[in-house]
PDB file of C-alpha atoms in Angstrom:
ATOM      1  CA  PRO U   1     142.757  -9.925-176.824  1.00 44.00           C
ATOM      2  CA  GLY U   2     143.104 -12.986-179.197  1.00 50.00           C
ATOM      3  CA  GLY U   3     143.359 -11.682-182.217  1.00 55.00           C
ATOM      4  CA  TRP U   4     140.786 -12.007-185.297  1.00 55.00           C
ATOM      5  CA  LEU U   5     141.478 -15.762-184.784  1.00 64.00           C
ATOM      6  CA  GLY U   6     139.897 -15.666-181.125  1.00 69.00           C
ATOM      7  CA  ALA U   7     138.386 -18.871-180.365  1.00 78.00           C
ATOM      8  CA  LEU U   8     140.582 -20.531-182.386  1.00 77.00           C
ATOM      9  CA  ARG U   9     143.400 -19.948-181.673  1.00 79.00           C
ATOM     10  CA  PRO U  10     144.313 -22.656-178.661  1.00 85.00           C
ATOM     11  CA  ARG U  11     146.150 -25.299-179.662  1.00 86.00           C
ATOM     12  CA  GLY U  12     143.753 -28.161-181.282  1.00 90.00           C
ATOM     13  CA  MET U  13     141.039 -26.197-182.544  1.00 93.00           C
ATOM     14  CA  GLY U  14     142.255 -26.136-186.219  1.00 92.00           C
ATOM     15  CA  ARG U  15     142.878 -29.280-185.775  1.00 94.00           C
ATOM     16  CA  LEU U  16     138.973 -29.843-184.604  1.00 96.00           C
ATOM     17  CA  MET U  17     138.004 -27.691-187.436  1.00 95.00           C
ATOM     18  CA  ALA U  18     139.544 -29.567-190.305  1.00 96.00           C
ATOM     19  CA  THR U  19     137.786 -33.030-188.819  1.00 97.00           C
ATOM     20  CA  LEU U  20     134.637 -31.551-189.115  1.00 97.00           C
ATOM     21  CA  ALA U  21     135.821 -30.077-192.531  1.00 97.00           C
ATOM     22  CA  CYS U  22     135.747 -33.309-194.316  1.00 97.00           C
ATOM     23  CA  VAL U  23     132.764 -34.435-191.475  1.00 97.00           C
ATOM     24  CA  GLY U  24     131.153 -31.739-194.059  1.00 97.00           C
ATOM     25  CA  GLY U  25     132.825 -33.489-197.148  1.00 97.00           C
ATOM     26  CA  THR U  26     130.637 -36.700-196.557  1.00 96.00           C
ATOM     27  CA  ILE U  27     127.633 -34.438-196.835  1.00 96.00           C
ATOM     28  CA  GLY U  28     128.400 -33.145-200.083  1.00 96.00           C
ATOM     29  CA  ALA U  29     129.184 -35.899-201.378  1.00 95.00           C
ATOM     30  CA  LEU U  30     126.386 -37.959-199.894  1.00 96.00           C
ATOM     31  CA  ASP U  31     124.222 -34.988-201.685  1.00 94.00           C
ATOM     32  CA  LEU U  32     125.425 -35.535-205.388  1.00 93.00           C
ATOM     33  CA  ALA U  33     126.337 -39.329-205.121  1.00 93.00           C
ATOM     34  CA  ALA U  34     122.605 -39.492-204.221  1.00 95.00           C
ATOM     35  CA  THR U  35     121.483 -37.604-207.082  1.00 94.00           C
ATOM     36  CA  ALA U  36     123.503 -39.429-209.564  1.00 92.00           C
ATOM     37  CA  ALA U  37     122.235 -42.902-208.240  1.00 93.00           C
ATOM     38  CA  SER U  38     118.816 -41.578-208.727  1.00 94.00           C
ATOM     39  CA  GLU U  39     119.413 -41.236-212.476  1.00 93.00           C
ATOM     40  CA  GLU U  40     121.725 -44.489-212.850  1.00 92.00           C
ATOM     41  CA  TRP U  41     119.239 -46.707-211.102  1.00 94.00           C
ATOM     42  CA  GLY U  42     116.103 -45.073-212.574  1.00 95.00           C
ATOM     43  CA  GLN U  43     114.479 -43.920-208.839  1.00 95.00           C
ATOM     44  CA  GLY U  44     113.942 -40.720-208.494  1.00 94.00           C
ATOM     45  CA  TRP U  45     113.090 -40.690-204.310  1.00 96.00           C
ATOM     46  CA  ILE U  46     116.752 -42.568-203.486  1.00 95.00           C
ATOM     47  CA  ALA U  47     117.724 -38.298-204.363  1.00 95.00           C
ATOM     48  CA  GLY U  48     115.754 -37.292-201.439  1.00 96.00           C
ATOM     49  CA  ALA U  49     116.002 -40.712-199.763  1.00 97.00           C
ATOM     50  CA  LEU U  50     119.773 -41.425-198.808  1.00 97.00           C
ATOM     51  CA  PRO U  51     120.610 -37.404-197.126  1.00 96.00           C
ATOM     52  CA  SER U  52     117.173 -38.707-195.277  1.00 97.00           C
ATOM     53  CA  ALA U  53     118.429 -41.377-194.023  1.00 98.00           C
ATOM     54  CA  LEU U  54     121.716 -40.078-192.661  1.00 97.00           C
ATOM     55  CA  SER U  55     119.192 -37.560-191.163  1.00 97.00           C
ATOM     56  CA  VAL U  56     117.038 -40.118-189.097  1.00 98.00           C
ATOM     57  CA  GLY U  57     121.064 -42.424-188.305  1.00 97.00           C
ATOM     58  CA  ALA U  58     122.565 -39.579-186.482  1.00 97.00           C
ATOM     59  CA  ILE U  59     119.435 -38.929-184.382  1.00 97.00           C
ATOM     60  CA  GLY U  60     119.096 -43.268-183.392  1.00 97.00           C
ATOM     61  CA  GLY U  61     122.737 -42.186-183.164  1.00 97.00           C
ATOM     62  CA  ASN U  62     122.934 -39.196-180.366  1.00 96.00           C
ATOM     63  CA  ALA U  63     119.508 -41.305-179.107  1.00 96.00           C
ATOM     64  CA  LEU U  64     122.243 -44.775-178.266  1.00 96.00           C
ATOM     65  CA  TYR U  65     124.697 -41.836-176.557  1.00 96.00           C
ATOM     66  CA  GLY U  66     122.738 -40.219-174.792  1.00 94.00           C
ATOM     67  CA  MET U  67     121.100 -43.661-172.779  1.00 94.00           C
ATOM     68  CA  ARG U  68     124.671 -44.156-171.016  1.00 89.00           C
ATOM     69  CA  PRO U  69     126.897 -42.001-169.028  1.00 90.00           C
ATOM     70  CA  TRP U  70     129.994 -42.972-171.315  1.00 89.00           C
ATOM     71  CA  PRO U  71     133.217 -43.909-168.843  1.00 90.00           C
ATOM     72  CA  TRP U  72     135.545 -42.526-171.611  1.00 93.00           C
ATOM     73  CA  PRO U  73     137.442 -38.798-171.369  1.00 94.00           C
ATOM     74  CA  VAL U  74     136.162 -36.985-174.462  1.00 95.00           C
ATOM     75  CA  ARG U  75     139.769 -36.972-176.192  1.00 94.00           C
ATOM     76  CA  THR U  76     139.001 -40.904-176.914  1.00 95.00           C
ATOM     77  CA  GLN U  77     134.953 -41.032-177.450  1.00 96.00           C
ATOM     78  CA  LEU U  78     136.175 -38.380-179.862  1.00 97.00           C
ATOM     79  CA  THR U  79     139.225 -40.948-181.359  1.00 96.00           C
ATOM     80  CA  VAL U  80     135.965 -43.974-181.119  1.00 96.00           C
ATOM     81  CA  PHE U  81     133.149 -42.635-183.198  1.00 97.00           C
ATOM     82  CA  ALA U  82     136.236 -40.307-185.479  1.00 97.00           C
ATOM     83  CA  ALA U  83     137.337 -43.797-186.255  1.00 97.00           C
ATOM     84  CA  ALA U  84     134.254 -45.807-186.735  1.00 97.00           C
ATOM     85  CA  LEU U  85     132.777 -43.640-188.620  1.00 97.00           C
ATOM     86  CA  PRO U  86     134.495 -44.933-192.010  1.00 97.00           C
ATOM     87  CA  LEU U  87     133.564 -48.007-191.518  1.00 97.00           C
ATOM     88  CA  ALA U  88     129.576 -46.740-191.119  1.00 96.00           C
ATOM     89  CA  TRP U  89     130.403 -45.175-194.489  1.00 96.00           C
ATOM     90  CA  LEU U  90     131.818 -48.517-195.415  1.00 96.00           C
ATOM     91  CA  PRO U  91     128.221 -50.049-196.738  1.00 96.00           C
ATOM     92  CA  LEU U  92     127.466 -47.708-198.969  1.00 94.00           C
ATOM     93  CA  ALA U  93     130.649 -48.019-200.751  1.00 92.00           C
ATOM     94  CA  VAL U  94     129.883 -51.097-201.589  1.00 93.00           C
ATOM     95  CA  ALA U  95     125.589 -51.029-202.203  1.00 93.00           C
ATOM     96  CA  HIS U  96     124.528 -51.886-205.316  1.00 92.00           C
ATOM     97  CA  THR U  97     120.567 -51.192-204.983  1.00 95.00           C
ATOM     98  CA  PRO U  98     118.068 -48.947-203.558  1.00 96.00           C
ATOM     99  CA  ALA U  99     116.864 -50.557-200.660  1.00 96.00           C
ATOM    100  CA  ALA U 100     120.973 -51.382-199.461  1.00 97.00           C
ATOM    101  CA  ALA U 101     121.547 -47.773-199.891  1.00 96.00           C
ATOM    102  CA  VAL U 102     119.105 -46.419-197.824  1.00 97.00           C
ATOM    103  CA  GLY U 103     119.885 -48.907-195.355  1.00 97.00           C
ATOM    104  CA  ALA U 104     124.279 -48.334-195.671  1.00 97.00           C
ATOM    105  CA  THR U 105     123.160 -44.277-195.242  1.00 97.00           C
ATOM    106  CA  LEU U 106     121.679 -45.107-192.241  1.00 97.00           C
ATOM    107  CA  ILE U 107     123.980 -46.782-190.332  1.00 97.00           C
ATOM    108  CA  ALA U 108     126.621 -44.730-191.588  1.00 97.00           C
ATOM    109  CA  GLY U 109     124.072 -41.770-189.318  1.00 96.00           C
ATOM    110  CA  LEU U 110     124.158 -43.736-186.555  1.00 97.00           C
ATOM    111  CA  ALA U 111     128.036 -42.757-186.161  1.00 96.00           C
ATOM    112  CA  PHE U 112     128.091 -39.359-187.644  1.00 95.00           C
ATOM    113  CA  GLY U 113     125.722 -38.316-184.874  1.00 95.00           C
ATOM    114  CA  PRO U 114     127.345 -38.596-181.549  1.00 96.00           C
ATOM    115  CA  LEU U 115     131.005 -38.307-183.556  1.00 97.00           C
ATOM    116  CA  LEU U 116     129.296 -34.188-183.773  1.00 96.00           C
ATOM    117  CA  THR U 117     128.100 -34.275-180.186  1.00 95.00           C
ATOM    118  CA  VAL U 118     131.531 -34.958-178.611  1.00 96.00           C
ATOM    119  CA  ALA U 119     133.352 -32.693-180.925  1.00 96.00           C
ATOM    120  CA  PHE U 120     131.039 -29.648-179.443  1.00 95.00           C
ATOM    121  CA  GLN U 121     131.836 -31.284-176.572  1.00 94.00           C
ATOM    122  CA  ALA U 122     135.778 -30.660-177.274  1.00 95.00           C
ATOM    123  CA  VAL U 123     134.938 -27.352-177.620  1.00 94.00           C
ATOM    124  CA  ASP U 124     134.089 -26.615-174.093  1.00 92.00           C
ATOM    125  CA  LEU U 125     137.342 -28.319-173.162  1.00 92.00           C
ATOM    126  CA  LEU U 126     139.765 -26.371-175.499  1.00 92.00           C
ATOM    127  CA  VAL U 127     138.525 -23.274-175.336  1.00 91.00           C
ATOM    128  CA  ALA U 128     137.260 -20.590-173.065  1.00 87.00           C
ATOM    129  CA  ARG U 129     134.771 -19.899-171.746  1.00 88.00           C
ATOM    130  CA  SER U 130     133.803 -16.624-172.872  1.00 86.00           C
ATOM    131  CA  ALA U 131     134.498 -17.710-176.718  1.00 87.00           C
ATOM    132  CA  ILE U 132     132.385 -21.014-176.620  1.00 90.00           C
ATOM    133  CA  ARG U 133     130.235 -20.054-178.778  1.00 91.00           C
ATOM    134  CA  GLU U 134     132.249 -18.483-180.893  1.00 91.00           C
ATOM    135  CA  GLY U 135     134.590 -21.891-181.291  1.00 91.00           C
ATOM    136  CA  TYR U 136     130.874 -24.156-181.863  1.00 94.00           C
ATOM    137  CA  GLY U 137     130.723 -21.332-185.055  1.00 92.00           C
ATOM    138  CA  TRP U 138     133.879 -22.072-186.190  1.00 92.00           C
ATOM    139  CA  LEU U 139     133.591 -25.924-186.013  1.00 94.00           C
ATOM    140  CA  ILE U 140     130.133 -25.130-188.345  1.00 94.00           C
ATOM    141  CA  SER U 141     131.839 -22.765-190.631  1.00 95.00           C
ATOM    142  CA  GLY U 142     134.181 -25.571-191.036  1.00 95.00           C
ATOM    143  CA  MET U 143     131.289 -28.082-191.626  1.00 96.00           C
ATOM    144  CA  GLY U 144     129.975 -25.631-194.128  1.00 97.00           C
ATOM    145  CA  LEU U 145     133.036 -25.043-195.573  1.00 97.00           C
ATOM    146  CA  GLY U 146     133.888 -29.092-196.265  1.00 97.00           C
ATOM    147  CA  ILE U 147     129.786 -29.359-197.694  1.00 97.00           C
ATOM    148  CA  ALA U 148     130.807 -27.763-200.119  1.00 97.00           C
ATOM    149  CA  ALA U 149     133.585 -29.146-200.965  1.00 97.00           C
ATOM    150  CA  GLY U 150     132.696 -32.292-201.160  1.00 95.00           C
ATOM    151  CA  SER U 151     129.913 -31.356-203.496  1.00 95.00           C
ATOM    152  CA  SER U 152     132.310 -29.887-205.468  1.00 94.00           C
ATOM    153  CA  LEU U 153     134.663 -33.019-205.826  1.00 94.00           C
ATOM    154  CA  ALA U 154     131.850 -34.806-206.375  1.00 93.00           C
ATOM    155  CA  GLY U 155     130.685 -33.070-209.176  1.00 91.00           C
ATOM    156  CA  ALA U 156     133.926 -32.579-210.964  1.00 93.00           C
ATOM    157  CA  ILE U 157     134.744 -36.602-210.819  1.00 91.00           C
ATOM    158  CA  GLY U 158     131.495 -37.717-211.093  1.00 87.00           C
ATOM    159  CA  ALA U 159     129.617 -38.414-207.972  1.00 81.00           C
ATOM    160  CA  PRO U 160     130.735 -41.921-206.547  1.00 88.00           C
ATOM    161  CA  LEU U 161     128.934 -43.804-203.734  1.00 90.00           C
ATOM    162  CA  THR U 162     132.658 -44.119-202.261  1.00 92.00           C
ATOM    163  CA  LEU U 163     133.171 -40.330-201.882  1.00 94.00           C
ATOM    164  CA  PRO U 164     131.967 -40.310-198.932  1.00 95.00           C
ATOM    165  CA  LEU U 165     133.828 -42.745-197.921  1.00 95.00           C
ATOM    166  CA  ALA U 166     136.893 -41.227-198.157  1.00 95.00           C
ATOM    167  CA  ALA U 167     136.330 -38.286-196.401  1.00 96.00           C
ATOM    168  CA  ALA U 168     135.258 -40.387-193.727  1.00 97.00           C
ATOM    169  CA  ALA U 169     138.829 -42.057-193.827  1.00 97.00           C
ATOM    170  CA  LEU U 170     140.277 -38.506-193.498  1.00 97.00           C
ATOM    171  CA  THR U 171     138.382 -37.570-190.498  1.00 97.00           C
ATOM    172  CA  ALA U 172     139.429 -40.282-188.849  1.00 97.00           C
ATOM    173  CA  LEU U 173     142.933 -39.424-189.354  1.00 97.00           C
ATOM    174  CA  LEU U 174     142.477 -35.887-188.811  1.00 96.00           C
ATOM    175  CA  ALA U 175     140.331 -36.480-185.084  1.00 96.00           C
ATOM    176  CA  ALA U 176     143.384 -38.218-183.952  1.00 96.00           C
ATOM    177  CA  THR U 177     145.784 -35.314-184.148  1.00 95.00           C
ATOM    178  CA  VAL U 178     143.486 -34.454-181.140  1.00 95.00           C
ATOM    179  CA  ARG U 179     143.448 -36.683-179.051  1.00 92.00           C
ATOM    180  CA  ARG U 180     146.740 -35.008-177.411  1.00 92.00           C
ATOM    181  CA  PRO U 181     145.790 -31.327-177.106  1.00 91.00           C
ATOM    182  CA  LEU U 182     142.417 -32.767-175.409  1.00 91.00           C
ATOM    183  CA  ALA U 183     144.539 -35.184-173.133  1.00 90.00           C
ATOM    184  CA  ALA U 184     147.029 -31.804-172.516  1.00 86.00           C
ATOM    185  CA  VAL U 185     143.567 -29.483-171.347  1.00 83.00           C
ATOM    186  CA  ALA U 186     141.964 -32.143-169.565  1.00 67.00           C
ATOM    187  CA  ALA U 187     144.979 -32.977-167.172  1.00 54.00           C
ATOM    188  CA  PRO U 188     144.716 -29.142-165.281  1.00 48.00           C
ATOM    189  CA  ALA U 189     140.725 -29.342-165.195  1.00 42.00           C
ATOM    190  CA  ARG U 190     141.354 -32.810-162.639  1.00 40.00           C
ATOM    191  CA  LEU U 191     144.602 -31.642-161.368  1.00 37.00           C
ATOM    192  CA  GLY U 192     141.932 -27.944-160.782  1.00 37.00           C
ATOM    193  CA  MET U 193     138.727 -30.335-159.153  1.00 36.00           C
ATOM    194  CA  ARG U 194     140.466 -31.775-156.611  1.00 36.00           C
ATOM    195  CA  PHE U 195     140.704 -28.567-154.640  1.00 34.00           C
ATOM    196  CA  VAL U 196     137.787 -26.378-154.632  1.00 37.00           C
ATOM    197  CA  VAL U 197     136.633 -24.501-151.888  1.00 37.00           C
ATOM    198  CA  LEU U 198     133.013 -25.265-150.405  1.00 38.00           C
ATOM    199  CA  PRO U 199     131.484 -21.972-148.800  1.00 42.00           C
ATOM    200  CA  GLY U 200     132.088 -22.144-145.038  1.00 44.00           C
ATOM    201  CA  GLY U 201     136.118 -22.611-146.456  1.00 44.00           C
ATOM    202  CA  GLY U 202     136.220 -26.554-145.882  1.00 43.00           C
ATOM    203  CA  GLU U 203     137.754 -28.315-149.512  1.00 39.00           C
ATOM    204  CA  ARG U 204     136.347 -31.221-151.899  1.00 41.00           C
TER     205      ARG U 204
END
């Protein structure tokens, strides 16, 4: 009934998918930038170390994110973590040694992991429960497209370490446009929770 777009039809889902495409762009750009940096510095291990550092940082970021309940609504978390992403990628853009690049990529991962987690929480709000799995699929597809685009662009312009920062800046801009659709679906949800019929006829 939702047409061929399915879970992509709700307002905000297209923007969220585009946001995740830009997140994927940071990964694609990093993969080629790491290879280019390894050749420039004559350190072959950098090609694998930078993507690995991003993954380790993301695990650490998610561990920190899960240590406490967050009082902010999902729309605020999405905006904040997306805004933090370009700041987290900034150290890599100015890194001039292999060790600095690895440390900088770890920092980027700290924002990368929680942002992905919150993006999937946003799907839960924007998409009908029956279409949530499809909604997740659209986000994963968006990331895949972004990785491919980031790799292609990096290859075309020489894979600078500044390219992930540019993709992260676009992520922050697009994530800000999802805030209003998330607010629109959150308000009815809060109202609906005020009157829940309990067994025995009670309400809360």
